[in-house]
PDB file of C-alpha atoms in Angstrom:
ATOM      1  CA  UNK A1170    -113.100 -42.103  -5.895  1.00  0.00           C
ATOM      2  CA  UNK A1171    -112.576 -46.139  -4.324  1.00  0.00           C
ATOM      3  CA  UNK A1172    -115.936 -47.407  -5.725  1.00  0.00           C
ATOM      4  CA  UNK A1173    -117.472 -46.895  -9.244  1.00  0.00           C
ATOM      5  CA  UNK A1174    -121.298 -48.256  -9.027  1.00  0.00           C
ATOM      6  CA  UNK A1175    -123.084 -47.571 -13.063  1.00  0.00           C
ATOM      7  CA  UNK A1176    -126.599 -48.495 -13.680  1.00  0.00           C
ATOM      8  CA  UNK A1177    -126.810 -50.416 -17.075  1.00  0.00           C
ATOM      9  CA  UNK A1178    -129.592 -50.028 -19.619  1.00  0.00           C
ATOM     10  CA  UNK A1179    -129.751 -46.328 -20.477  1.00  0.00           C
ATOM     11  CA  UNK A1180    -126.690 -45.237 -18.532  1.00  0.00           C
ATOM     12  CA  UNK A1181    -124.175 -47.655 -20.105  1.00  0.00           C
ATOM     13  CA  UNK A1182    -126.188 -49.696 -22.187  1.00  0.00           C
ATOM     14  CA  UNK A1183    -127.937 -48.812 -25.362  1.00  0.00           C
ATOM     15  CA  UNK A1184    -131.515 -50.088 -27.445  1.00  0.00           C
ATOM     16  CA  UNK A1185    -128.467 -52.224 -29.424  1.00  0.00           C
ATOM     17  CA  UNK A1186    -127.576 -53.762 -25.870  1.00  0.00           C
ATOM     18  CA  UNK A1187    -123.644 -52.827 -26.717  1.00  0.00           C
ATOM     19  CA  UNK A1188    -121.502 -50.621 -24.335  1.00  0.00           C
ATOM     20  CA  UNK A1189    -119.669 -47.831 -26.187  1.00  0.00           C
ATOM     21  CA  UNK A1190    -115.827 -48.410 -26.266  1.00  0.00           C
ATOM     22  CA  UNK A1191    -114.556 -45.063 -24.964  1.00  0.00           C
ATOM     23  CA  UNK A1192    -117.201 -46.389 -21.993  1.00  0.00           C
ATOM     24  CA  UNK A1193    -115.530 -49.890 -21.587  1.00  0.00           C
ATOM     25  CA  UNK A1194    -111.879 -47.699 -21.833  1.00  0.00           C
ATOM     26  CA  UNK A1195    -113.244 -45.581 -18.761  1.00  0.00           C
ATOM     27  CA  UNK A1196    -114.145 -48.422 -16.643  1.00  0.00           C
ATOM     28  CA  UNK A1197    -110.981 -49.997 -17.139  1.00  0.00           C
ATOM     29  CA  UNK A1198    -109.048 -47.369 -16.121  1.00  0.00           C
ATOM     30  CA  UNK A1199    -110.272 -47.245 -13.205  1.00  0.00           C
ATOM     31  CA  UNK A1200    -109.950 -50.616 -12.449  1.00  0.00           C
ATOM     32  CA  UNK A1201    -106.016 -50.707 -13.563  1.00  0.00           C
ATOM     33  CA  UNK A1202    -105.707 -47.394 -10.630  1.00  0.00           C
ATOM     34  CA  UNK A1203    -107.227 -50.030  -8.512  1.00  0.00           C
ATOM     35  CA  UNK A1204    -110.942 -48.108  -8.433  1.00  0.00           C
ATOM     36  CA  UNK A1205    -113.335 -50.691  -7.585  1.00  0.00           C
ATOM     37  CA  UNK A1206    -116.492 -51.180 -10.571  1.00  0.00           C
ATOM     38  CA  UNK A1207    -119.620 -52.444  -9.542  1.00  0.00           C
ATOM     39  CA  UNK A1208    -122.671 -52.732 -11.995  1.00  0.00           C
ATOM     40  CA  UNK A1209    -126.546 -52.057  -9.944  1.00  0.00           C
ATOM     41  CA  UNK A1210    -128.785 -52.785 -11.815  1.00  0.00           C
ATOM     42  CA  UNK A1211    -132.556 -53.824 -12.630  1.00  0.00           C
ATOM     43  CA  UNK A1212    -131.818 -56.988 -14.723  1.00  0.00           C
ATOM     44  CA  UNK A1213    -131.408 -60.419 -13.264  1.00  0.00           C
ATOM     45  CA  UNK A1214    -128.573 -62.354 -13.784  1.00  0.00           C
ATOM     46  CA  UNK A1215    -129.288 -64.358 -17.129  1.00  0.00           C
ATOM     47  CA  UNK A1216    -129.692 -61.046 -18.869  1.00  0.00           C
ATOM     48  CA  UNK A1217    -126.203 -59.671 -17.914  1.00  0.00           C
ATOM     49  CA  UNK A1218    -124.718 -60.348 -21.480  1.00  0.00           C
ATOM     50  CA  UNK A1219    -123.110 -57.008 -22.273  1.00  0.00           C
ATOM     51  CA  UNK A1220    -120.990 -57.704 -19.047  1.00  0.00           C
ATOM     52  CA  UNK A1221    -119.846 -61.000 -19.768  1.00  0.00           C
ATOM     53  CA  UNK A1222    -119.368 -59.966 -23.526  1.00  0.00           C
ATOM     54  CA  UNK A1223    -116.591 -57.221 -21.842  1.00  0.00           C
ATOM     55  CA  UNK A1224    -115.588 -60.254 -20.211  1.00  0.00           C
ATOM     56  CA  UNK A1225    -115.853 -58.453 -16.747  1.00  0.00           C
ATOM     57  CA  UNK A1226    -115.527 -60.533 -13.775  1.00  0.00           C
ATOM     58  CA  UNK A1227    -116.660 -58.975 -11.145  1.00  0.00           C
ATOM     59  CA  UNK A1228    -119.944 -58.405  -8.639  1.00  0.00           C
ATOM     60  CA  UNK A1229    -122.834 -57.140 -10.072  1.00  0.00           C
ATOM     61  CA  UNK A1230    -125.915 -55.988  -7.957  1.00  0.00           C
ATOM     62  CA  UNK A1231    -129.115 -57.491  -9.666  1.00  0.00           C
ATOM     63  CA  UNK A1232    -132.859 -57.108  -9.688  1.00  0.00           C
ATOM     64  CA  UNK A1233    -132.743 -53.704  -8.010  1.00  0.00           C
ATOM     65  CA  UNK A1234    -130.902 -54.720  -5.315  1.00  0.00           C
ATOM     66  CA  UNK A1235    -133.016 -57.960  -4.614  1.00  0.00           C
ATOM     67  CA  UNK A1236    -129.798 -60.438  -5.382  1.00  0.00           C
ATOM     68  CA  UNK A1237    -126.145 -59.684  -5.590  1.00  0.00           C
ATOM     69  CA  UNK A1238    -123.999 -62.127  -8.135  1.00  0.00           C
ATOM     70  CA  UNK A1239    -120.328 -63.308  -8.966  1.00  0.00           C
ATOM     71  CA  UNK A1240    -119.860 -63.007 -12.905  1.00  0.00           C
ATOM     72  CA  UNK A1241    -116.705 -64.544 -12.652  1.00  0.00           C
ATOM     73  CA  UNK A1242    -117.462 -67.282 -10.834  1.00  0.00           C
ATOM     74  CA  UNK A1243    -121.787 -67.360 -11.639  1.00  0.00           C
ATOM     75  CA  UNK A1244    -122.711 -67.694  -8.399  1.00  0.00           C
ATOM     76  CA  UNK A1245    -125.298 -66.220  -6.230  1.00  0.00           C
ATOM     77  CA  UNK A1246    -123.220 -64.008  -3.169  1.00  0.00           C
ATOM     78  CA  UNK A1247    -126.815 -62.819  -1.451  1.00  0.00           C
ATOM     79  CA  UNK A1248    -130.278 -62.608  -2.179  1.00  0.00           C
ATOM     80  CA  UNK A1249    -133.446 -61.291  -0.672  1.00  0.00           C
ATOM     81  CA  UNK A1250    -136.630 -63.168  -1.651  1.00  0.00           C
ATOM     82  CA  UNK A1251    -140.434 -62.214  -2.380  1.00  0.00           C
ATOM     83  CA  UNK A1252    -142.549 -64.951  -0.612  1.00  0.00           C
ATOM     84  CA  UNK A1253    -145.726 -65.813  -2.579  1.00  0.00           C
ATOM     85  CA  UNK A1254    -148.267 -65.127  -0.284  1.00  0.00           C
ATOM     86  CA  UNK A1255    -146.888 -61.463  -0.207  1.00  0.00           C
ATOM     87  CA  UNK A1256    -146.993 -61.850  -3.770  1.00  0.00           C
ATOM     88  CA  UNK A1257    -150.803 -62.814  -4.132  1.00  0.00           C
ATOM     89  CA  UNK A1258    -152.019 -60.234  -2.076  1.00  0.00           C
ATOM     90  CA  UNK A1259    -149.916 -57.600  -4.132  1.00  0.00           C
ATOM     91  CA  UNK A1260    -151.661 -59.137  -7.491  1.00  0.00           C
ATOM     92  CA  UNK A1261    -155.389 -58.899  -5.822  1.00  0.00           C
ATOM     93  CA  UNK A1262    -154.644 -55.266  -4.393  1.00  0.00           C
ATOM     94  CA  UNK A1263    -153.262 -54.670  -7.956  1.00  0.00           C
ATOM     95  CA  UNK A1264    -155.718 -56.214  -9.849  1.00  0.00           C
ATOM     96  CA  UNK A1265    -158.330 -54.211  -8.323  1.00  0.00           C
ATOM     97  CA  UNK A1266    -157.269 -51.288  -9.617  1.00  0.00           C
ATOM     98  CA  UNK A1267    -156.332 -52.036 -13.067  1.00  0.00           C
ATOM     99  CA  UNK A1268    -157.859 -54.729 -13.775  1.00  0.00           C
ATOM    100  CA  UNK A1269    -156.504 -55.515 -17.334  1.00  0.00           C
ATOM    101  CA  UNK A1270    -152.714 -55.725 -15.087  1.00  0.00           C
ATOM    102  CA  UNK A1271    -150.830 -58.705 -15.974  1.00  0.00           C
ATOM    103  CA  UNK A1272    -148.050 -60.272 -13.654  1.00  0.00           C
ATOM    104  CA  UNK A1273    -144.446 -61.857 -13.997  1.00  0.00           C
ATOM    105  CA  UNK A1274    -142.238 -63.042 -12.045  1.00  0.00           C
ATOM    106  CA  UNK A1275    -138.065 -63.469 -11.856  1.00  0.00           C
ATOM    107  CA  UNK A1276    -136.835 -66.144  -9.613  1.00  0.00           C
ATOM    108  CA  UNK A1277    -133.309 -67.163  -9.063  1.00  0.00           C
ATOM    109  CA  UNK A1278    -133.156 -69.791 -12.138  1.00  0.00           C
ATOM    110  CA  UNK A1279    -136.395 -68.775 -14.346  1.00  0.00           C
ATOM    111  CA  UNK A1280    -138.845 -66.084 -15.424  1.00  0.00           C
ATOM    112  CA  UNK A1281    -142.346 -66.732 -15.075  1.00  0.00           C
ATOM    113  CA  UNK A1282    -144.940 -65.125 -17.113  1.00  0.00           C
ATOM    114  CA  UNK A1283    -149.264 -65.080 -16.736  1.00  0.00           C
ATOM    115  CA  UNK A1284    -150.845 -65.099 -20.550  1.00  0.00           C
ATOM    116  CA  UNK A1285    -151.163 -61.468 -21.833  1.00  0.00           C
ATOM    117  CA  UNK A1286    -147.834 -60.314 -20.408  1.00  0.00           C
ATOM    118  CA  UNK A1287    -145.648 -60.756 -22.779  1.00  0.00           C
ATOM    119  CA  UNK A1288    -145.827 -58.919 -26.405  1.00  0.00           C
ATOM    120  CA  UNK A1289    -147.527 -61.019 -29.351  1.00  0.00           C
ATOM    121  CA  UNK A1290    -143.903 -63.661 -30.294  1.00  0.00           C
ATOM    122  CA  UNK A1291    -141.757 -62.359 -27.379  1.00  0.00           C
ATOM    123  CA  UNK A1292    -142.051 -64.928 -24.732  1.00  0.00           C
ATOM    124  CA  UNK A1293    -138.877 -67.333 -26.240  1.00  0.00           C
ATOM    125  CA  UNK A1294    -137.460 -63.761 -26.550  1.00  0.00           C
ATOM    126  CA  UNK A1295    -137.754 -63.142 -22.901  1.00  0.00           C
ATOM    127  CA  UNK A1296    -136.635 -66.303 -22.243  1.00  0.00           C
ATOM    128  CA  UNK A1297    -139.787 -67.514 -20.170  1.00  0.00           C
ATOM    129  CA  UNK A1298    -141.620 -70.661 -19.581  1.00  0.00           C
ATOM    130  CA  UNK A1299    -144.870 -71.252 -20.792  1.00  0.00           C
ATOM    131  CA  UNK A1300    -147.121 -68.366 -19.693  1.00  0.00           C
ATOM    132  CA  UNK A1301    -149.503 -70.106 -16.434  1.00  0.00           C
ATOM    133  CA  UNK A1302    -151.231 -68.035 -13.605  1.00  0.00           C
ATOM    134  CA  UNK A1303    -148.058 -67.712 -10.618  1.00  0.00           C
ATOM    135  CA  UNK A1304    -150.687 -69.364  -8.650  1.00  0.00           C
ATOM    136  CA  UNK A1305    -149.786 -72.348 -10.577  1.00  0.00           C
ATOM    137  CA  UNK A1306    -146.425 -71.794 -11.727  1.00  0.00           C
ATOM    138  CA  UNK A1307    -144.542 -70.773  -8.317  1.00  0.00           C
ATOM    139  CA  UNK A1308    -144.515 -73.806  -6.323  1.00  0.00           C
ATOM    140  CA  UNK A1309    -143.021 -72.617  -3.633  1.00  0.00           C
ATOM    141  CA  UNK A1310    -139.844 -70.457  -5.257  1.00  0.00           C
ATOM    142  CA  UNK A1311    -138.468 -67.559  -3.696  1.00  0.00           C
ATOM    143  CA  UNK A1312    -138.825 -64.497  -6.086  1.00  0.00           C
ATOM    144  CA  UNK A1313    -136.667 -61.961  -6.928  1.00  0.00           C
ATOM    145  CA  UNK A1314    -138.492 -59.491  -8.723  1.00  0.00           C
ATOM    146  CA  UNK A1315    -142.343 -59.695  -9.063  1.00  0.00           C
ATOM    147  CA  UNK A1316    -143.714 -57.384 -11.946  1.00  0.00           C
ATOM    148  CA  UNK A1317    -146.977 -56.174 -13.037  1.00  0.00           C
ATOM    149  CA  UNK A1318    -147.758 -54.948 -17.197  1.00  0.00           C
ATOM    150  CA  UNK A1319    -150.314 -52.789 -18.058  1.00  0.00           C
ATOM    151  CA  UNK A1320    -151.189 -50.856 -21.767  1.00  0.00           C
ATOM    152  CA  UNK A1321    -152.950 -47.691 -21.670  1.00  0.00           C
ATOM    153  CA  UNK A1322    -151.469 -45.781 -19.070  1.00  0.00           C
ATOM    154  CA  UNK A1323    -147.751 -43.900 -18.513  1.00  0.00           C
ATOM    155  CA  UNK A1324    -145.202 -45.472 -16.426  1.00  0.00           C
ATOM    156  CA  UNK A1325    -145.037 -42.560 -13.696  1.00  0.00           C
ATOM    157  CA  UNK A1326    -149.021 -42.699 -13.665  1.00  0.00           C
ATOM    158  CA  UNK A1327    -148.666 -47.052 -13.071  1.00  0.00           C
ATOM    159  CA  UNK A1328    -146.290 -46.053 -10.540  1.00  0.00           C
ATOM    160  CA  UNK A1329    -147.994 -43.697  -8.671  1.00  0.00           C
ATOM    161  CA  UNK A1330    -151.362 -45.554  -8.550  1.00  0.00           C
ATOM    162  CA  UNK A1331    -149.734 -49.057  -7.771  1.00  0.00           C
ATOM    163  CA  UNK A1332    -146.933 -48.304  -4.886  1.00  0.00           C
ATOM    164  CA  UNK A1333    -148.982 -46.759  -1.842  1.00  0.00           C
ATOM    165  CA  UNK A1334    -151.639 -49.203  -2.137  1.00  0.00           C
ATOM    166  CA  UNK A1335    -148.815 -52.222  -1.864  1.00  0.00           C
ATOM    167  CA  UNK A1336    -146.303 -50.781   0.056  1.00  0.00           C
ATOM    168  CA  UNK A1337    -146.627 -53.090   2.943  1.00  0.00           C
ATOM    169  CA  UNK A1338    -145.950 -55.949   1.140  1.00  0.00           C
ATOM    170  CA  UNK A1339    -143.602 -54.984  -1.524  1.00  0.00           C
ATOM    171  CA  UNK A1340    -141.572 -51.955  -2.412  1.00  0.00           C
ATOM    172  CA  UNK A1341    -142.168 -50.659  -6.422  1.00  0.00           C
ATOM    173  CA  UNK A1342    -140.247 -48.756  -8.441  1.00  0.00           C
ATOM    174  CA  UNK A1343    -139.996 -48.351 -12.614  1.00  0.00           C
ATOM    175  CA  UNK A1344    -137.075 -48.297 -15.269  1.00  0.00           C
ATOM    176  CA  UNK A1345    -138.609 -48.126 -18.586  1.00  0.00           C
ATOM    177  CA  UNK A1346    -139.218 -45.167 -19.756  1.00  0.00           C
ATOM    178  CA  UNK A1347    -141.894 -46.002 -21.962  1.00  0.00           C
ATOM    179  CA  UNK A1348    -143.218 -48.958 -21.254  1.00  0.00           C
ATOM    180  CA  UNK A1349    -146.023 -49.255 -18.144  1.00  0.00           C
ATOM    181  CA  UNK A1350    -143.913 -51.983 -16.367  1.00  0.00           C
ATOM    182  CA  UNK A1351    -143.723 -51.768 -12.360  1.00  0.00           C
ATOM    183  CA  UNK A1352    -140.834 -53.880 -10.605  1.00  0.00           C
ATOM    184  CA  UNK A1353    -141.456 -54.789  -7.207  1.00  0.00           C
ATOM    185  CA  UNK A1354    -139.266 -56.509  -4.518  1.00  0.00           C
ATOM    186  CA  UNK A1355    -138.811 -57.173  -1.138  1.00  0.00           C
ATOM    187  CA  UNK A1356    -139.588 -54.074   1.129  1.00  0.00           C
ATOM    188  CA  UNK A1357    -136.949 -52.232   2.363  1.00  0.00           C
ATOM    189  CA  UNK A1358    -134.493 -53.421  -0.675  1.00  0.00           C
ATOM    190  CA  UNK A1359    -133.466 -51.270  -3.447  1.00  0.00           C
ATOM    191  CA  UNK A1360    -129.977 -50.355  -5.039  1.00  0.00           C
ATOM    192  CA  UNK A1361    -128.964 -48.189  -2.538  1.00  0.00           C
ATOM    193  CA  UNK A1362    -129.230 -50.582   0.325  1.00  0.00           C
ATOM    194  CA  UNK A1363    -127.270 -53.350  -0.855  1.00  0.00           C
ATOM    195  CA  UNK A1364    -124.412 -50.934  -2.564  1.00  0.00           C
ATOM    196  CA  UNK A1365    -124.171 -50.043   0.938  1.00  0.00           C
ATOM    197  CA  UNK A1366    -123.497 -53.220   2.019  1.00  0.00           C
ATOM    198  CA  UNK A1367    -121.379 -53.688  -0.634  1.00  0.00           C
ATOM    199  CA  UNK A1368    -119.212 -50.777  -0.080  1.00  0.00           C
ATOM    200  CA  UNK A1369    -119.195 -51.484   3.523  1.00  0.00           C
ATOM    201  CA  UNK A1370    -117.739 -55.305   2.935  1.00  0.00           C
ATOM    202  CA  UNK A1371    -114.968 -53.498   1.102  1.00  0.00           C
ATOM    203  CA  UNK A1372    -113.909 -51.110   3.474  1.00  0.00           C
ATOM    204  CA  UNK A1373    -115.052 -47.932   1.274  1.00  0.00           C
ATOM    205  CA  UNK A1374    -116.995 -44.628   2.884  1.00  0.00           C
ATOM    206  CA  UNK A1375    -119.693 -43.685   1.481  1.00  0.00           C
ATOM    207  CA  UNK A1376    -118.546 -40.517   0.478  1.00  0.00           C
ATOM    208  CA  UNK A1377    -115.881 -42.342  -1.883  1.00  0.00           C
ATOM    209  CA  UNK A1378    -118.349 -43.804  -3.972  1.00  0.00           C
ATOM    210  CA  UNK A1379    -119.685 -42.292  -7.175  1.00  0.00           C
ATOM    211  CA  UNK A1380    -122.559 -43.618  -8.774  1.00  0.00           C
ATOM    212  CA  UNK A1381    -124.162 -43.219 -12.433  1.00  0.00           C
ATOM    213  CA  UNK A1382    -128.038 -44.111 -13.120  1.00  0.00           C
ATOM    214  CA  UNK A1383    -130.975 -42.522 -14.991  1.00  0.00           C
ATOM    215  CA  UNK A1384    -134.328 -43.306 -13.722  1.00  0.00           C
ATOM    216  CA  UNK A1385    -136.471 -43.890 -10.692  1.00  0.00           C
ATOM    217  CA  UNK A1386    -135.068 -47.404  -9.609  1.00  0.00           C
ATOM    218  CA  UNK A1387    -131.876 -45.552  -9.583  1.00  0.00           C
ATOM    219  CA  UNK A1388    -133.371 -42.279  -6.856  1.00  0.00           C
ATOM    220  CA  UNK A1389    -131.789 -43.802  -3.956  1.00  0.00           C
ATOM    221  CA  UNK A1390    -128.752 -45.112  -5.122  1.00  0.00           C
ATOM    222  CA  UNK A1391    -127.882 -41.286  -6.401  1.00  0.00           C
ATOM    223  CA  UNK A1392    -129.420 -39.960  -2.954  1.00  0.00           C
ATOM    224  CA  UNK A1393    -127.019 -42.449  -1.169  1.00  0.00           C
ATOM    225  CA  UNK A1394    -123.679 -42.103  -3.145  1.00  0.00           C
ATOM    226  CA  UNK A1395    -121.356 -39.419  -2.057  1.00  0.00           C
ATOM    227  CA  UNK A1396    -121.295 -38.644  -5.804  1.00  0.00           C
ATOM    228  CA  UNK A1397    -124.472 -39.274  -7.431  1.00  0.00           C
ATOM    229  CA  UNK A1398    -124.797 -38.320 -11.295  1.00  0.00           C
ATOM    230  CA  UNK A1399    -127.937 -38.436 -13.091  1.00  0.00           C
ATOM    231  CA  UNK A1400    -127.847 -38.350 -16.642  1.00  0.00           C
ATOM    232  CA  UNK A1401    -128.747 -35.459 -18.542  1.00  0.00           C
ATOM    233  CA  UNK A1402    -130.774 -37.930 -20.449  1.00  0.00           C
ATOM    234  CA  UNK A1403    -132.603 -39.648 -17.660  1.00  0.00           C
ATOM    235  CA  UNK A1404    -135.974 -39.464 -15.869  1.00  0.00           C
ATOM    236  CA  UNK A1405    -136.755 -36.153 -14.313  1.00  0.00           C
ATOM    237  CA  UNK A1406    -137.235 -37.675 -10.727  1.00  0.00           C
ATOM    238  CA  UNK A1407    -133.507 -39.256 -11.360  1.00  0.00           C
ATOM    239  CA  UNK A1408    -132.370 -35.811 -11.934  1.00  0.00           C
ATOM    240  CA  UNK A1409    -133.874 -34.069  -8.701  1.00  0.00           C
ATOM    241  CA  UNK A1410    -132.499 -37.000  -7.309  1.00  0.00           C
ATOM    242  CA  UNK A1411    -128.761 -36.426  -7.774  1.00  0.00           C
ATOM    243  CA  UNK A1412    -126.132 -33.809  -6.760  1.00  0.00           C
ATOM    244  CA  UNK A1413    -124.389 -33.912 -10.025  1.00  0.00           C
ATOM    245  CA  UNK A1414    -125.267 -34.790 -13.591  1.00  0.00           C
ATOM    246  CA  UNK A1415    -123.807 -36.643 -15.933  1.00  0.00           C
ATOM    247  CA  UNK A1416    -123.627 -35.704 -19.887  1.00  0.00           C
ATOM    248  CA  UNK A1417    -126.245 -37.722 -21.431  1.00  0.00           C
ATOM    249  CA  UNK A1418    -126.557 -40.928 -22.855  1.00  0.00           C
ATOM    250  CA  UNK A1419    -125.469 -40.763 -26.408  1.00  0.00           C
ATOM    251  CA  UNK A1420    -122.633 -38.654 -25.426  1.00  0.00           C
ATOM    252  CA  UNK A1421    -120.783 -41.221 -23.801  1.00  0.00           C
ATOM    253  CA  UNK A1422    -121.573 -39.203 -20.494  1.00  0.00           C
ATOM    254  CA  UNK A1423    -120.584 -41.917 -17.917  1.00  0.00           C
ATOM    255  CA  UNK A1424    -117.020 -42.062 -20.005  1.00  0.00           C
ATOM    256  CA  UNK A1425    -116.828 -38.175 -19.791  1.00  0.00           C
ATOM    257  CA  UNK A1426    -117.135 -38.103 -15.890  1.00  0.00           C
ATOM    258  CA  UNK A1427    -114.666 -41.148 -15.465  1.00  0.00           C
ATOM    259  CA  UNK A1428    -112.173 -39.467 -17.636  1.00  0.00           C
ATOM    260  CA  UNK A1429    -112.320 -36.155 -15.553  1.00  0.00           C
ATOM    261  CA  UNK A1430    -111.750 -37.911 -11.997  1.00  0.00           C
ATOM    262  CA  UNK A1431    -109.429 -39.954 -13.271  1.00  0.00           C
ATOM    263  CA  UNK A1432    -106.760 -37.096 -15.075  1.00  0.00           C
ATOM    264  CA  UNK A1433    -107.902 -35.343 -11.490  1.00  0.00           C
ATOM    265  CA  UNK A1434    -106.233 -38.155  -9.355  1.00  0.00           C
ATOM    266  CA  UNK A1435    -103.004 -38.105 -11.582  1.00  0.00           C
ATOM    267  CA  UNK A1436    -102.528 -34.023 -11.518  1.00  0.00           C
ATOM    268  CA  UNK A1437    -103.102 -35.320  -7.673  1.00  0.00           C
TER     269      UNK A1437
END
């Protein structure tokens, strides 16, 4: 165990947007017996507040993969951008199908948001500008995550009707598990893919690394690990995904595992 890589919201992170402290003990054990901690996960950097509230300082890997960031430092290390012409085409090819969708969009320094995405008094919530068609609102700006909203209609069924019909121009994935919401990015870019980079730039195998995550946008992360845990608690696709499991969520499962390895490598 050299590299640590935890998905956030529903692995670590609760509804309450806290991190348990027998979880924040874990990870910091490993870090004082010099295990490297990376975070992979789905949110963009302004929305990594649990992290800094741990005051951890480290790399986290951000919009699925799309950008990778220094916490300690705020700074942008890599990133791999949507252009907006793959973008329209995506929204027409989308739009077609479901044709009450409605888009957003996560660039490097804002979130941009066409009227009817957002809930009824969510939008300062979310933190986005004044909702405008991207057509309008994009000007030019490389995006990191481009997402599409609809209502009556089950996340895995979203998924499933939106990703083969886009897949040449964006690769799509979902972590909500309730909520129709489909997160698209460059193709060829998901967790996996840059945590191999990652691990690479730090000398670590692949078969050192042990990962933690809980739905689909975590599949190939916890294909690619040498130690991939699902939690009991996640999506059923996360679960075939992985070659171990994790206790769940509310059990402080992520803790549990850490503790294990760890009193492992001391009787070691």
């Amino acid at each position: 165990m050299r590299l640590v890589a935890s998905d956030m919201d529903g692995t670590i992170v609760g509804h309450d947007g806290r991190i348990s402290e027998r979880t924040v003990r874990a990870f910091e054990a490993c870090l004082d017996a010099g295990i490297e901690v990376v975070f992979v996960t789905g949110r963009p950097p302004r929305w990594l507040q649990p992290l800094r509230d741990l005051g951890f300082k480290g790399t986290v890997i951000c919009s699925n993969g799309a950008l990778t960031y220094d916490l300690g430092r705020e700074e942008v290390l890599d990133s791999h951008l949507l252009d907006g012409e793959s973008i329209f085409e995506a929204q027409d090819i989308i739009r077609k199908l479901y044709p009450a969708v409605r888009f957003a969009a996560e660039t490097v320094d804002s979130f941009l948001i066409e009227p009817g995405f957002a809930d009824p008094g969510s939008v300062e919530l979310l933190g986005a500008a004044e909702p405008r068609p991207l057509r309008e609102s994009l000007n030019g700006s490389g995006v990191i995550k481009f997402l599409a909203r609809e209502r009556d209609i089950t996340p895995d069924e979203f998924l499933h009707g939106v990703g083969p019909a886009v897949e040449h121009l964006v690769a799509t994935t979902h972590s909500a598990p309730s909520v129709p919401l489909l997160e698209m990015s460059v193709p060829g870019i998901n967790k996996s893919v840059t945590l191999a980079r990652y691990a690479a730039q730090l000398g670590v195998d692949q078969t050192d690394v042990i990962a933690f995550g809980d739905m689909p946008n975590d599949i190939q992360m916890l294909g690619w690990a040498g130690h991939g845990y699902a939690m009991a608690s996640g999506h059923p696709d996360a679960l075939s995904a992985a070659n171990l499991r994790a206790p769940a969520f509310d059990d402080d499962g992520v803790a549990q595992v850490l503790e294990e390895r760890l009193a492992a490598l001391k009787s070691a």
